[in-house]
Structures are given as C-alpha cells and as structure tokens.
Tab-separated table of C-alpha atoms and ligand atoms in Angstrom:
chain	number	residue	atom	x	y	z
L	1	UNK	CA	-31.928	-48.005	30.157
L	2	UNK	CA	-33.897	-45.347	28.810
L	3	UNK	CA	-32.533	-42.153	26.474
L	4	UNK	CA	-34.783	-39.455	27.143
L	5	UNK	CA	-33.958	-35.826	24.787
L	6	UNK	CA	-33.097	-32.526	26.077
L	7	UNK	CA	-31.807	-29.463	24.846
L	8	UNK	CA	-29.444	-28.464	27.347
L	9	UNK	CA	-27.759	-31.039	29.981
L	10	UNK	CA	-26.281	-29.365	33.276
L	11	UNK	CA	-23.959	-31.922	34.636
L	12	UNK	CA	-23.276	-30.498	38.163
L	13	UNK	CA	-26.280	-29.626	40.840
L	14	UNK	CA	-23.711	-27.287	42.889
L	15	UNK	CA	-24.237	-23.699	42.809
L	16	UNK	CA	-22.840	-23.516	39.347
L	17	UNK	CA	-24.797	-25.542	37.835
L	18	UNK	CA	-27.956	-24.080	39.711
L	19	UNK	CA	-26.776	-20.349	38.595
L	20	UNK	CA	-26.319	-21.952	34.743
L	21	UNK	CA	-30.391	-23.569	35.579
L	22	UNK	CA	-31.603	-20.061	36.653
L	23	UNK	CA	-30.981	-18.488	33.206
L	24	UNK	CA	-31.970	-21.887	31.707
L	25	UNK	CA	-35.381	-21.043	33.216
L	26	UNK	CA	-35.477	-17.668	32.207
L	27	UNK	CA	-34.512	-18.392	28.677
L	28	UNK	CA	-37.485	-20.806	28.432
L	29	UNK	CA	-35.254	-23.723	27.064
L	30	UNK	CA	-35.528	-27.215	28.205
L	31	UNK	CA	-32.872	-28.551	30.578
L	32	UNK	CA	-32.242	-31.340	33.028
L	33	UNK	CA	-29.539	-30.757	35.896
L	34	UNK	CA	-27.642	-34.097	36.770
L	35	UNK	CA	-26.349	-34.481	39.981
L	36	UNK	CA	-24.282	-37.149	41.544
L	37	UNK	CA	-25.177	-36.220	45.328
L	38	UNK	CA	-28.033	-37.528	47.545
L	39	UNK	CA	-28.997	-34.168	48.850
L	40	UNK	CA	-28.602	-30.441	47.681
L	41	UNK	CA	-25.820	-27.748	48.134
L	42	UNK	CA	-23.059	-29.325	46.056
L	43	UNK	CA	-19.504	-29.194	47.727
L	44	UNK	CA	-20.996	-27.404	50.622
L	45	UNK	CA	-22.529	-30.299	52.055
L	46	UNK	CA	-18.920	-31.795	52.399
L	47	UNK	CA	-17.026	-28.840	54.282
L	48	UNK	CA	-15.720	-28.921	57.857
L	49	UNK	CA	-18.098	-28.201	60.253
L	50	UNK	CA	-16.225	-24.855	61.364
L	51	UNK	CA	-16.041	-23.720	57.687
L	52	UNK	CA	-17.514	-20.199	57.299
L	53	UNK	CA	-18.103	-18.062	54.297
L	54	UNK	CA	-15.302	-15.398	53.845
L	55	UNK	CA	-17.804	-12.851	53.447
L	56	UNK	CA	-21.383	-11.602	54.708
L	57	UNK	CA	-24.610	-13.227	53.451
L	58	UNK	CA	-25.341	-10.395	50.934
L	59	UNK	CA	-21.980	-10.818	48.846
L	60	UNK	CA	-23.061	-14.576	48.174
L	61	UNK	CA	-26.061	-14.464	46.795
L	62	UNK	CA	-26.764	-16.105	43.314
L	63	UNK	CA	-28.944	-14.723	40.463
L	64	UNK	CA	-32.677	-13.862	41.424
L	65	UNK	CA	-32.852	-14.314	45.065
L	66	UNK	CA	-30.033	-13.392	47.643
L	67	UNK	CA	-29.015	-15.506	50.350
L	68	UNK	CA	-30.905	-15.060	53.940
L	69	UNK	CA	-28.832	-12.806	55.738
L	70	UNK	CA	-26.608	-14.808	59.078
L	71	UNK	CA	-27.156	-12.555	62.202
L	72	UNK	CA	-23.214	-13.126	63.777
L	73	UNK	CA	-20.677	-12.545	61.096
L	74	UNK	CA	-19.993	-14.659	58.350
L	75	UNK	CA	-22.443	-17.495	57.436
L	76	UNK	CA	-21.178	-21.301	57.882
L	77	UNK	CA	-21.152	-24.093	55.564
L	78	UNK	CA	-24.903	-25.325	56.353
L	79	UNK	CA	-26.891	-21.782	55.922
L	80	UNK	CA	-25.162	-21.811	52.451
L	81	UNK	CA	-26.416	-25.712	51.679
L	82	UNK	CA	-30.121	-24.860	53.144
L	83	UNK	CA	-29.388	-21.726	50.837
L	84	UNK	CA	-29.016	-23.338	47.884
L	85	UNK	CA	-31.800	-26.153	48.852
L	86	UNK	CA	-33.819	-23.584	48.864
L	87	UNK	CA	-32.661	-22.285	45.722
L	88	UNK	CA	-33.459	-24.715	43.381
L	89	UNK	CA	-37.276	-25.482	45.111
L	90	UNK	CA	-37.964	-21.589	44.398
L	91	UNK	CA	-37.471	-21.710	40.716
L	92	UNK	CA	-38.293	-25.437	40.190
L	93	UNK	CA	-35.234	-25.965	39.013
L	94	UNK	CA	-35.017	-29.832	37.443
L	95	UNK	CA	-32.701	-31.791	39.066
L	96	UNK	CA	-32.348	-35.333	38.890
L	97	UNK	CA	-30.057	-36.971	41.787
L	98	UNK	CA	-28.472	-39.227	42.599
L	99	UNK	CA	-27.330	-39.365	39.118
L	100	UNK	CA	-23.889	-39.837	37.996
L	101	UNK	CA	-22.630	-38.859	34.511
L	102	UNK	CA	-19.976	-41.496	33.720
L	103	UNK	CA	-19.630	-40.539	30.114
L	104	UNK	CA	-20.112	-37.558	27.460
L	105	UNK	CA	-19.780	-38.684	23.492
L	106	UNK	CA	-20.550	-36.042	20.555
L	107	UNK	CA	-23.421	-37.659	18.476
L	108	UNK	CA	-24.367	-36.310	14.891
L	109	UNK	CA	-27.011	-33.841	16.591
L	110	UNK	CA	-24.822	-32.400	19.983
L	111	UNK	CA	-24.127	-35.180	22.801
L	112	UNK	CA	-25.117	-38.482	24.363
L	113	UNK	CA	-24.594	-38.172	27.879
L	114	UNK	CA	-24.600	-41.483	29.521
L	115	UNK	CA	-25.352	-41.990	33.240
L	116	UNK	CA	-25.724	-44.923	36.071
L	117	UNK	CA	-29.269	-44.593	35.441
L	118	UNK	CA	-29.704	-44.331	31.124
L	119	UNK	CA	-28.752	-41.564	28.764
L	120	UNK	CA	-29.480	-37.924	27.671
L	121	UNK	CA	-29.319	-37.094	24.077
L	122	UNK	CA	-28.445	-33.006	24.318
L	123	UNK	CA	-27.358	-29.980	21.883
L	124	UNK	CA	-25.472	-29.069	24.393
L	125	UNK	CA	-23.630	-29.899	27.487
L	126	UNK	CA	-23.104	-27.039	30.787
L	127	UNK	CA	-20.473	-29.161	32.390
L	128	UNK	CA	-20.840	-27.904	36.385
L	129	UNK	CA	-19.013	-30.196	38.080
L	130	UNK	CA	-16.650	-28.501	40.251
L	131	UNK	CA	-13.554	-29.651	41.866
L	132	UNK	CA	-14.078	-31.490	45.743
L	133	UNK	CA	-14.446	-34.672	44.453
L	134	UNK	CA	-10.903	-34.771	42.914
L	135	UNK	CA	-8.529	-33.928	45.989
L	136	UNK	CA	-4.962	-33.205	44.858
L	137	UNK	CA	-2.210	-34.873	46.502
L	138	UNK	CA	1.795	-33.755	45.378
L	139	UNK	CA	4.055	-36.636	45.363
L	140	UNK	CA	7.036	-36.889	47.358
L	141	UNK	CA	10.023	-38.960	48.413
L	142	UNK	CA	9.183	-41.217	51.430
L	143	UNK	CA	5.277	-40.817	51.215
L	144	UNK	CA	4.728	-44.845	51.617
L	145	UNK	CA	7.327	-44.842	53.621
L	146	UNK	CA	5.693	-42.624	56.615
L	147	UNK	CA	3.818	-44.588	59.196
L	148	UNK	CA	1.851	-41.464	60.800
L	149	UNK	CA	-1.810	-39.997	59.675
L	150	UNK	CA	-1.983	-38.829	56.455
L	151	UNK	CA	-5.576	-36.887	55.129
L	152	UNK	CA	-6.675	-34.821	52.481
L	153	UNK	CA	-8.191	-31.294	53.845
L	154	UNK	CA	-11.343	-32.727	51.734
L	155	UNK	CA	-11.482	-35.529	54.774
L	156	UNK	CA	-10.656	-33.517	57.438
L	157	UNK	CA	-13.695	-32.944	59.429
L	158	UNK	CA	-12.580	-31.189	63.204
L	159	UNK	CA	-9.236	-30.851	65.306
L	160	UNK	CA	-10.737	-34.156	67.922
L	161	UNK	CA	-8.699	-36.859	66.658
L	162	UNK	CA	-5.383	-34.799	66.795
L	163	UNK	CA	-5.698	-33.752	70.619
L	164	UNK	CA	-2.189	-33.616	71.484
L	165	UNK	CA	-0.248	-35.079	68.322
L	166	UNK	CA	2.347	-33.043	66.049
L	167	UNK	CA	0.872	-32.322	63.217
L	168	UNK	CA	2.328	-31.071	59.769
L	169	UNK	CA	0.020	-28.876	57.371
L	170	UNK	CA	0.749	-28.436	53.835
L	171	UNK	CA	0.087	-25.945	51.797
L	172	UNK	CA	-0.158	-22.142	51.285
L	173	UNK	CA	-4.325	-21.491	50.828
L	174	UNK	CA	-7.028	-20.615	52.880
L	175	UNK	CA	-7.672	-24.131	53.253
L	176	UNK	CA	-4.191	-24.390	55.294
L	177	UNK	CA	-4.595	-21.479	57.154
L	178	UNK	CA	-8.166	-22.573	58.432
L	179	UNK	CA	-7.289	-26.375	59.261
L	180	UNK	CA	-4.073	-25.064	60.770
L	181	UNK	CA	-5.606	-22.334	62.642
L	182	UNK	CA	-8.276	-24.922	64.116
L	183	UNK	CA	-6.119	-27.718	64.560
L	184	UNK	CA	-3.571	-25.218	66.311
L	185	UNK	CA	-5.752	-25.024	69.439
L	186	UNK	CA	-5.148	-28.640	70.548
L	187	UNK	CA	-2.030	-29.706	69.168
L	188	UNK	CA	1.375	-28.462	67.830
L	189	UNK	CA	1.829	-27.589	64.424
L	190	UNK	CA	4.258	-27.154	61.846
L	191	UNK	CA	3.041	-24.788	58.549
L	192	UNK	CA	5.034	-26.097	55.125
L	193	UNK	CA	4.834	-24.049	52.136
L	194	UNK	CA	6.244	-24.026	48.723
L	195	UNK	CA	6.275	-20.571	48.986
L	196	UNK	CA	5.979	-18.040	51.897
L	197	UNK	CA	2.305	-17.388	52.807
L	198	UNK	CA	0.350	-14.859	50.925
L	199	UNK	CA	-1.839	-13.049	53.999
L	200	UNK	CA	-4.664	-10.590	52.376
L	201	UNK	CA	-4.665	-7.348	54.410
L	202	UNK	CA	-7.220	-7.766	57.493
L	203	UNK	CA	-9.869	-5.457	55.982
L	204	UNK	CA	-9.850	-7.523	52.857
L	205	UNK	CA	-12.816	-10.456	52.781
L	206	UNK	CA	-14.996	-11.553	50.003
L	207	UNK	CA	-16.468	-8.246	49.369
L	208	UNK	CA	-13.540	-6.206	47.786
L	209	UNK	CA	-12.204	-9.573	46.269
L	210	UNK	CA	-15.791	-9.819	44.425
L	211	UNK	CA	-15.137	-5.573	43.136
L	212	UNK	CA	-11.589	-6.925	41.916
L	213	UNK	CA	-13.130	-9.652	40.036
L	214	UNK	CA	-15.100	-7.910	38.505
L	215	UNK	CA	-12.962	-4.923	37.460
L	216	UNK	CA	-11.177	-7.583	36.109
L	217	UNK	CA	-14.326	-9.132	33.957
L	218	UNK	CA	-15.542	-5.378	33.005
L	219	UNK	CA	-11.827	-4.457	31.955
L	220	UNK	CA	-11.494	-7.781	29.927
L	221	UNK	CA	-15.063	-7.625	28.436
L	222	UNK	CA	-14.578	-4.220	27.360
L	223	UNK	CA	-11.027	-4.924	25.576
L	224	UNK	CA	-8.933	-2.599	28.585
L	225	UNK	CA	-6.471	-5.577	29.456
L	226	UNK	CA	-6.038	-7.884	32.408
L	227	UNK	CA	-5.847	-5.917	35.742
L	228	UNK	CA	-4.278	-9.413	37.449
L	229	UNK	CA	-7.141	-9.634	39.672
L	230	UNK	CA	-7.607	-11.133	42.891
L	231	UNK	CA	-4.604	-12.715	42.220
L	232	UNK	CA	-1.653	-9.929	43.296
L	233	UNK	CA	-3.394	-9.387	46.741
L	234	UNK	CA	-2.752	-12.021	48.661
L	235	UNK	CA	-3.648	-15.610	49.075
L	236	UNK	CA	-4.987	-16.053	52.680
L	237	UNK	CA	-7.962	-14.284	54.095
L	238	UNK	CA	-7.681	-13.596	57.531
L	239	UNK	CA	-11.112	-14.419	58.734
L	240	UNK	CA	-11.265	-14.603	62.829
L	241	UNK	CA	-9.952	-17.937	63.440
L	242	UNK	CA	-6.867	-17.312	61.168
L	243	UNK	CA	-6.607	-13.894	63.072
L	244	UNK	CA	-7.023	-15.693	66.311
L	245	UNK	CA	-4.284	-18.114	65.320
L	246	UNK	CA	-1.991	-15.170	64.124
L	247	UNK	CA	-2.438	-13.433	67.761
L	248	UNK	CA	-1.038	-17.045	69.542
L	249	UNK	CA	2.268	-16.949	67.154
L	250	UNK	CA	1.146	-20.202	65.264
L	251	UNK	CA	0.665	-18.527	61.917
L	252	UNK	CA	4.729	-19.200	60.865
L	253	UNK	CA	5.653	-21.137	57.736
L	254	UNK	CA	8.521	-22.980	57.214
L	255	UNK	CA	9.444	-24.321	53.438
L	256	UNK	CA	8.418	-27.153	52.114
L	257	UNK	CA	9.884	-30.576	53.039
L	258	UNK	CA	11.990	-33.032	50.765
L	259	UNK	CA	11.321	-36.436	51.659
L	260	UNK	CA	8.762	-38.041	54.317
L	261	UNK	CA	11.057	-40.686	56.712
L	262	UNK	CA	8.983	-43.037	58.360
L	263	UNK	CA	8.591	-41.123	61.518
L	264	UNK	CA	7.924	-37.397	60.177
L	265	UNK	CA	9.354	-35.275	57.313
L	266	UNK	CA	13.139	-34.134	56.119
L	267	UNK	CA	13.766	-30.862	54.532
L	268	UNK	CA	17.703	-29.535	54.061
L	269	UNK	CA	19.123	-29.520	57.830
L	270	UNK	CA	16.127	-30.109	59.467
L	271	UNK	CA	14.180	-32.795	60.789
L	272	UNK	CA	10.435	-33.025	62.070
L	273	UNK	CA	8.944	-35.727	63.882
L	274	UNK	CA	4.911	-35.585	63.000
L	275	UNK	CA	2.237	-37.942	64.012
L	276	UNK	CA	0.077	-36.691	61.044
L	277	UNK	CA	0.024	-34.525	57.635
L	278	UNK	CA	-2.813	-32.668	56.395
L	279	UNK	CA	-2.166	-32.376	52.958
L	280	UNK	CA	-4.181	-28.960	52.082
L	281	UNK	CA	-3.022	-29.482	48.255
L	282	UNK	CA	-6.078	-28.342	46.639
L	283	UNK	CA	-8.213	-29.611	43.929
L	284	UNK	CA	-8.620	-30.652	40.214
L	285	UNK	CA	-11.934	-30.052	37.743
L	286	UNK	CA	-13.844	-33.404	38.115
L	287	UNK	CA	-13.537	-33.881	34.186
L	288	UNK	CA	-13.039	-37.684	34.150
L	289	UNK	CA	-16.206	-38.135	32.332
L	290	UNK	CA	-15.219	-36.039	29.288
L	291	UNK	CA	-12.351	-37.997	28.176
L	292	UNK	CA	-14.592	-39.193	25.170
L	293	UNK	CA	-14.479	-35.935	24.039
L	294	UNK	CA	-10.380	-35.773	23.667
L	295	UNK	CA	-10.592	-32.086	24.752
L	296	UNK	CA	-7.551	-30.036	23.589
L	297	UNK	CA	-5.249	-28.246	26.088
L	298	UNK	CA	-3.866	-25.575	26.436
L	299	UNK	CA	-0.585	-25.746	28.568
L	300	UNK	CA	-1.591	-22.584	30.896
L	301	UNK	CA	-4.988	-23.548	32.267
L	302	UNK	CA	-6.477	-27.091	30.870
L	303	UNK	CA	-8.447	-27.441	28.176
L	304	UNK	CA	-8.586	-24.228	25.843
L	305	UNK	CA	-11.575	-22.188	26.241
L	306	UNK	CA	-13.036	-19.063	24.295
L	307	UNK	CA	-14.867	-17.166	26.791
L	308	UNK	CA	-16.701	-20.429	28.811
L	309	UNK	CA	-17.315	-22.668	25.843
L	310	UNK	CA	-14.571	-25.168	24.275
L	311	UNK	CA	-12.583	-23.752	21.654
L	312	UNK	CA	-14.268	-24.184	18.249
L	313	UNK	CA	-17.563	-25.807	20.450
L	314	UNK	CA	-19.533	-23.047	21.138
L	315	UNK	CA	-22.230	-25.775	22.852
L	316	UNK	CA	-19.696	-27.247	25.118
L	317	UNK	CA	-19.751	-25.090	28.212
L	318	UNK	CA	-17.550	-24.865	31.436
L	319	UNK	CA	-18.446	-23.404	34.267
L	320	UNK	CA	-17.372	-22.421	38.118
L	321	UNK	CA	-13.716	-23.431	38.041
L	322	UNK	CA	-12.345	-20.263	38.802
L	323	UNK	CA	-10.185	-18.157	36.897
L	324	UNK	CA	-9.848	-20.263	34.216
L	325	UNK	CA	-13.376	-20.108	33.679
L	326	UNK	CA	-14.184	-16.340	34.412
L	327	UNK	CA	-13.000	-13.989	37.162
L	328	UNK	CA	-14.705	-14.854	40.661
L	329	UNK	CA	-16.541	-17.722	38.723
L	330	UNK	CA	-15.238	-20.259	41.553
L	331	UNK	CA	-17.775	-18.114	43.949
L	332	UNK	CA	-21.176	-18.114	45.158
L	333	UNK	CA	-21.576	-14.308	44.222
L	334	UNK	CA	-18.985	-14.570	41.024
L	335	UNK	CA	-20.478	-17.612	39.344
L	336	UNK	CA	-24.554	-15.927	38.586
L	337	UNK	CA	-22.267	-13.489	35.899
L	338	UNK	CA	-20.431	-16.354	34.219
L	339	UNK	CA	-23.479	-18.326	34.186
L	340	UNK	CA	-25.913	-15.372	32.793
L	341	UNK	CA	-23.088	-14.914	29.652
L	342	UNK	CA	-22.422	-18.715	28.981
L	343	UNK	CA	-26.100	-19.405	28.893
L	344	UNK	CA	-26.786	-15.910	26.329
L	345	UNK	CA	-23.758	-17.189	24.250
L	346	UNK	CA	-25.353	-20.529	24.328
L	347	UNK	CA	-28.777	-19.495	23.224
L	348	UNK	CA	-28.069	-17.183	20.996
L	349	UNK	CA	-25.023	-19.100	18.946
L	350	UNK	CA	-26.458	-22.544	19.549
L	351	UNK	CA	-29.962	-23.279	20.642
L	352	UNK	CA	-31.574	-20.454	18.225
T	1	LIG	P1	-19.701	-28.060	44.042
T	1	LIG	O1	-20.231	-26.931	44.729
T	1	LIG	O2	-18.291	-29.375	43.853
T	1	LIG	O3	-20.899	-28.701	42.886
T	1	LIG	C1	-20.713	-29.738	41.558
T	1	LIG	C2	-21.679	-30.706	41.443
T	1	LIG	O4	-21.627	-31.727	40.567
T	1	LIG	C3	-21.198	-31.821	43.198
T	1	LIG	O5	-22.669	-31.853	43.500
T	1	LIG	C4	-20.768	-32.766	42.624
T	1	LIG	O6	-21.032	-34.094	43.716
T	1	LIG	C5	-21.755	-33.545	41.337
T	1	LIG	N1	-20.668	-33.515	40.141
T	1	LIG	C6	-19.478	-33.953	40.110
T	1	LIG	N2	-19.075	-34.867	39.421
T	1	LIG	C7	-20.178	-35.248	38.643
T	1	LIG	C8	-20.893	-35.981	37.350
T	1	LIG	N3	-19.974	-37.249	37.018
T	1	LIG	N4	-22.101	-36.361	37.178
T	1	LIG	C9	-22.926	-35.921	38.128
T	1	LIG	N5	-22.591	-34.708	39.292
T	1	LIG	C10	-21.333	-34.804	39.577
T	1	LIG	N6	-16.783	-19.961	47.484
T	1	LIG	C11	-17.356	-18.370	48.041
T	1	LIG	O7	-18.112	-18.046	47.212
T	1	LIG	N7	-17.324	-17.790	48.885
T	1	LIG	C12	-16.548	-18.519	50.271
T	1	LIG	O8	-16.629	-18.293	51.057
T	1	LIG	C13	-16.086	-19.654	50.233
T	1	LIG	N8	-15.449	-20.428	50.576
T	1	LIG	C14	-14.325	-21.623	50.160
T	1	LIG	C15	-13.713	-22.403	51.519
T	1	LIG	C16	-13.243	-23.879	50.911
T	1	LIG	C17	-12.136	-23.996	51.971
T	1	LIG	C18	-13.218	-23.885	49.426
T	1	LIG	C19	-12.790	-25.327	49.582
T	1	LIG	C20	-14.001	-23.367	48.700
T	1	LIG	C21	-14.613	-22.205	49.179
T	1	LIG	N9	-15.582	-21.519	48.224
T	1	LIG	C22	-16.094	-20.134	48.708
T	1	LIG	C23	-15.501	-22.089	47.304
T	1	LIG	C24	-16.799	-22.450	46.220
T	1	LIG	O9	-17.352	-23.510	47.785
T	1	LIG	C25	-16.340	-23.671	45.505
T	1	LIG	O10	-16.232	-22.943	44.490
T	1	LIG	C26	-17.627	-24.066	44.855
T	1	LIG	O11	-18.370	-24.815	45.555
T	1	LIG	C27	-18.208	-24.692	43.858
T	1	LIG	O12	-19.467	-24.771	43.044
T	1	LIG	P2	-19.614	-25.909	42.275
T	1	LIG	O13	-21.241	-25.728	41.739
T	1	LIG	O14	-18.849	-25.332	40.546
T	1	LIG	O15	-18.926	-26.607	42.068
C-alpha cells in the first residue's frame, strides 16, 4: 500500500466535505477528499425516496454555486444528489472514492490517515463524516423478546411493507413525523415520544430556521451572547405531508412505552399490539476512525471544540455535525459559513 503526502485530508465527501473543498481550493491549498461511498451525494443518496428538503432550492446552496431551482415546492433528495454530484465536478474537487478511512494517527509533522487503499500524511485533517452511518438505537427492556419487525429510520424506504399493519413510530423529530405521515396512509400508527412533540408554526420552514441560526452565529461571533438559535422555536417542520397527517388526525403522540413485549409494547396501564416498530431515534457523529487520537470528551457535546477545531489542536477540524460545530452547520446552506471560517482559521493558524 502506498503513502502519499498532502497539506489537508478532508474525510467525508458529503455537503460538509465539499464546502471545505471549495474554500481549500479557493485558498490554493493542496488537499484530498476521501469518501467511502461508491458515488457522490453523501447521505442524501440513502434517504427514503419520498424525503424532500424543508426549504426551497434557493435556501439550500453550497458556497459559490446555487442549487438549480425545483419547480414544484421543496426539492426531493435525488435533486440534492444531482446537485452535489455536479458541484464537485464544477469545482474539480479532488474526491477519491470509495476510500474508507480506518484510523487517524498523530505524527511528528501532523497526521497519518490510514485507509483501505493506502495512507496519507497530512499537516491537517478536516473531519466531515456526518452521522448517517451511525444510527442511534436506544435500549429498552424486552427489545430482544419482541417478535415483530424493528427497523431504524435509516433503513426505512417506503410504507408498502407495513400495509394493513399496526406500526409504532418512536421519536419526536422530523424523521418520525415524516415517516409517520407516510406510513399512516397505509397502516394504523401509534406515535411514541419521550416528551410532547414541538411543532413549528406552519409558516416556518428552512428559510426561517436559517435566518435564526444566522442571527445566533452573528451574536456568538460578536460576543453578543447566545440567542438560543432554532432550538427554542420547535422541532418539527410542517412540510406538506406532515400537515396532511395532522389534517387526517393521526399526529397525536403518546408517552414513551417502558417495555417491549413479545407482540407489542407496554407503558403505565396501557399495552399496544404492534406488528412493527420504526425507531426514528437519530444518529451520532461517525468518529470511530479518530479513536487512536484519544480526544477529550466534554460532557455536553462530545469532543471539546474551540470554534471548529479540537481544543488546543487547530490542525484537527470538525465540520457539519450541527450546533456542536456551528449554528446551522448540518444544513446545506449553513455548512458553507462554518467551512469558510474553519478554512480561514486553518490557513492562518496552521498552514501558512
Ligand atoms: P454526510 O452527507 O453523511 O456525508 C458524509 C460522508 O462521509 C458520507 O459520504 C459518508 O459515507 C462518508 N464517511 C463517513 N465515514 C467515513 C470514513 N471513515 N471514511 C471515508 N468516508 C466516510 N439538511 C438541509 O439542509 N435541509 C433539509 O431539508 C434536511 N432534511 C433532512 C432530513 C432528514 C431526515 C435528515 C436525516 C437530514 C436532513 N438534513 C437536511 C440534514 C442533512 O442532510 C445532513 O445533516 C447532511 O447530509 C450532513 O452532511 P455531511 O456532509 O455532514 O454528512
């Protein structure tokens, strides 16, 4: 296996990795983007087919080149995949795939990035691996005794397999609301959440969320304190299928069950017989390859960061994981701002 040298290795070729690539290219740096997928598009190529953005295309742009408009409402996931594919071609970003990063080690001059096709020596690493490859399953008593189907939202494709069944949907976020909206067109559904779901007002979509996240970013950057960002507004964007589910009267959550039984779930005095349970319980950052670095965890948000880099280690940058790595940074439009700031800092503090 070969060892190659470059200034920066970007790990992950989804929207965050591409945004980093745009600014590295603009800064004239030597870099490579390593992505373990066969084709471009990051996690967008794996979302369930009916998933649409929660904003119009104009509000889902990466730096430099806007997403082509989508004529009827909010664009579907394949439109995003096409955009990301065209984006990396347009800027001739040096993406290598499929290349899976197995481990990152510190060296005297920076890092050694070990992959399944060889190693890279680099002065700096930008970690942009997203969360999709690490679905989170909570642990409940009886999970192994339950005889129905259990799947995570990351494996959900269409409602067809649930036709005529009774299906439990677990989770209080957008994935849960959207999957419930769709499954409830062919099945009876029971929605379980650990706290009452918080619906955004009907007129709040990705545009408003971006403005609020931007306000927070400005306030934090200018020392104006934390405005709280989008978290205080609510969680669930009322995209058309979710509004329709509300109109059909199926958008009612009940408190989380405590135990799974052989044929359903039990909580308090109630039991529900369920043919299937869909766990819409989120994801965690995909960081296993960083284990050799023994990064220090901070109780609130994972690894302790200063802006976008590891505390005390400006050459190791994290991009695209949500509020932890910058307001709005897990969105297509928001990641550009954090990528720009991260690359500016990296060039000034490490590479020049
Ligand atoms: P990803 O897209 O996951 O890209 C990371 C890439 O790194 C992947 O290709 C992955 O395979 C690769 N990778 C991981 N580990 C390794 C490794 N060890 N070696 C090499 N490669 C690796 N955002 C919006 O802006 N608007 C929306 O409307 C919207 N709706 C959403 C709806 C749902 C249900 C979900 C789940 C997310 C939504 N998002 C939306 C958020 C957005 O899609 C994700 O946050 C975004 O895809 C993250 O981009 P990323 O580049 O950080 O990660």
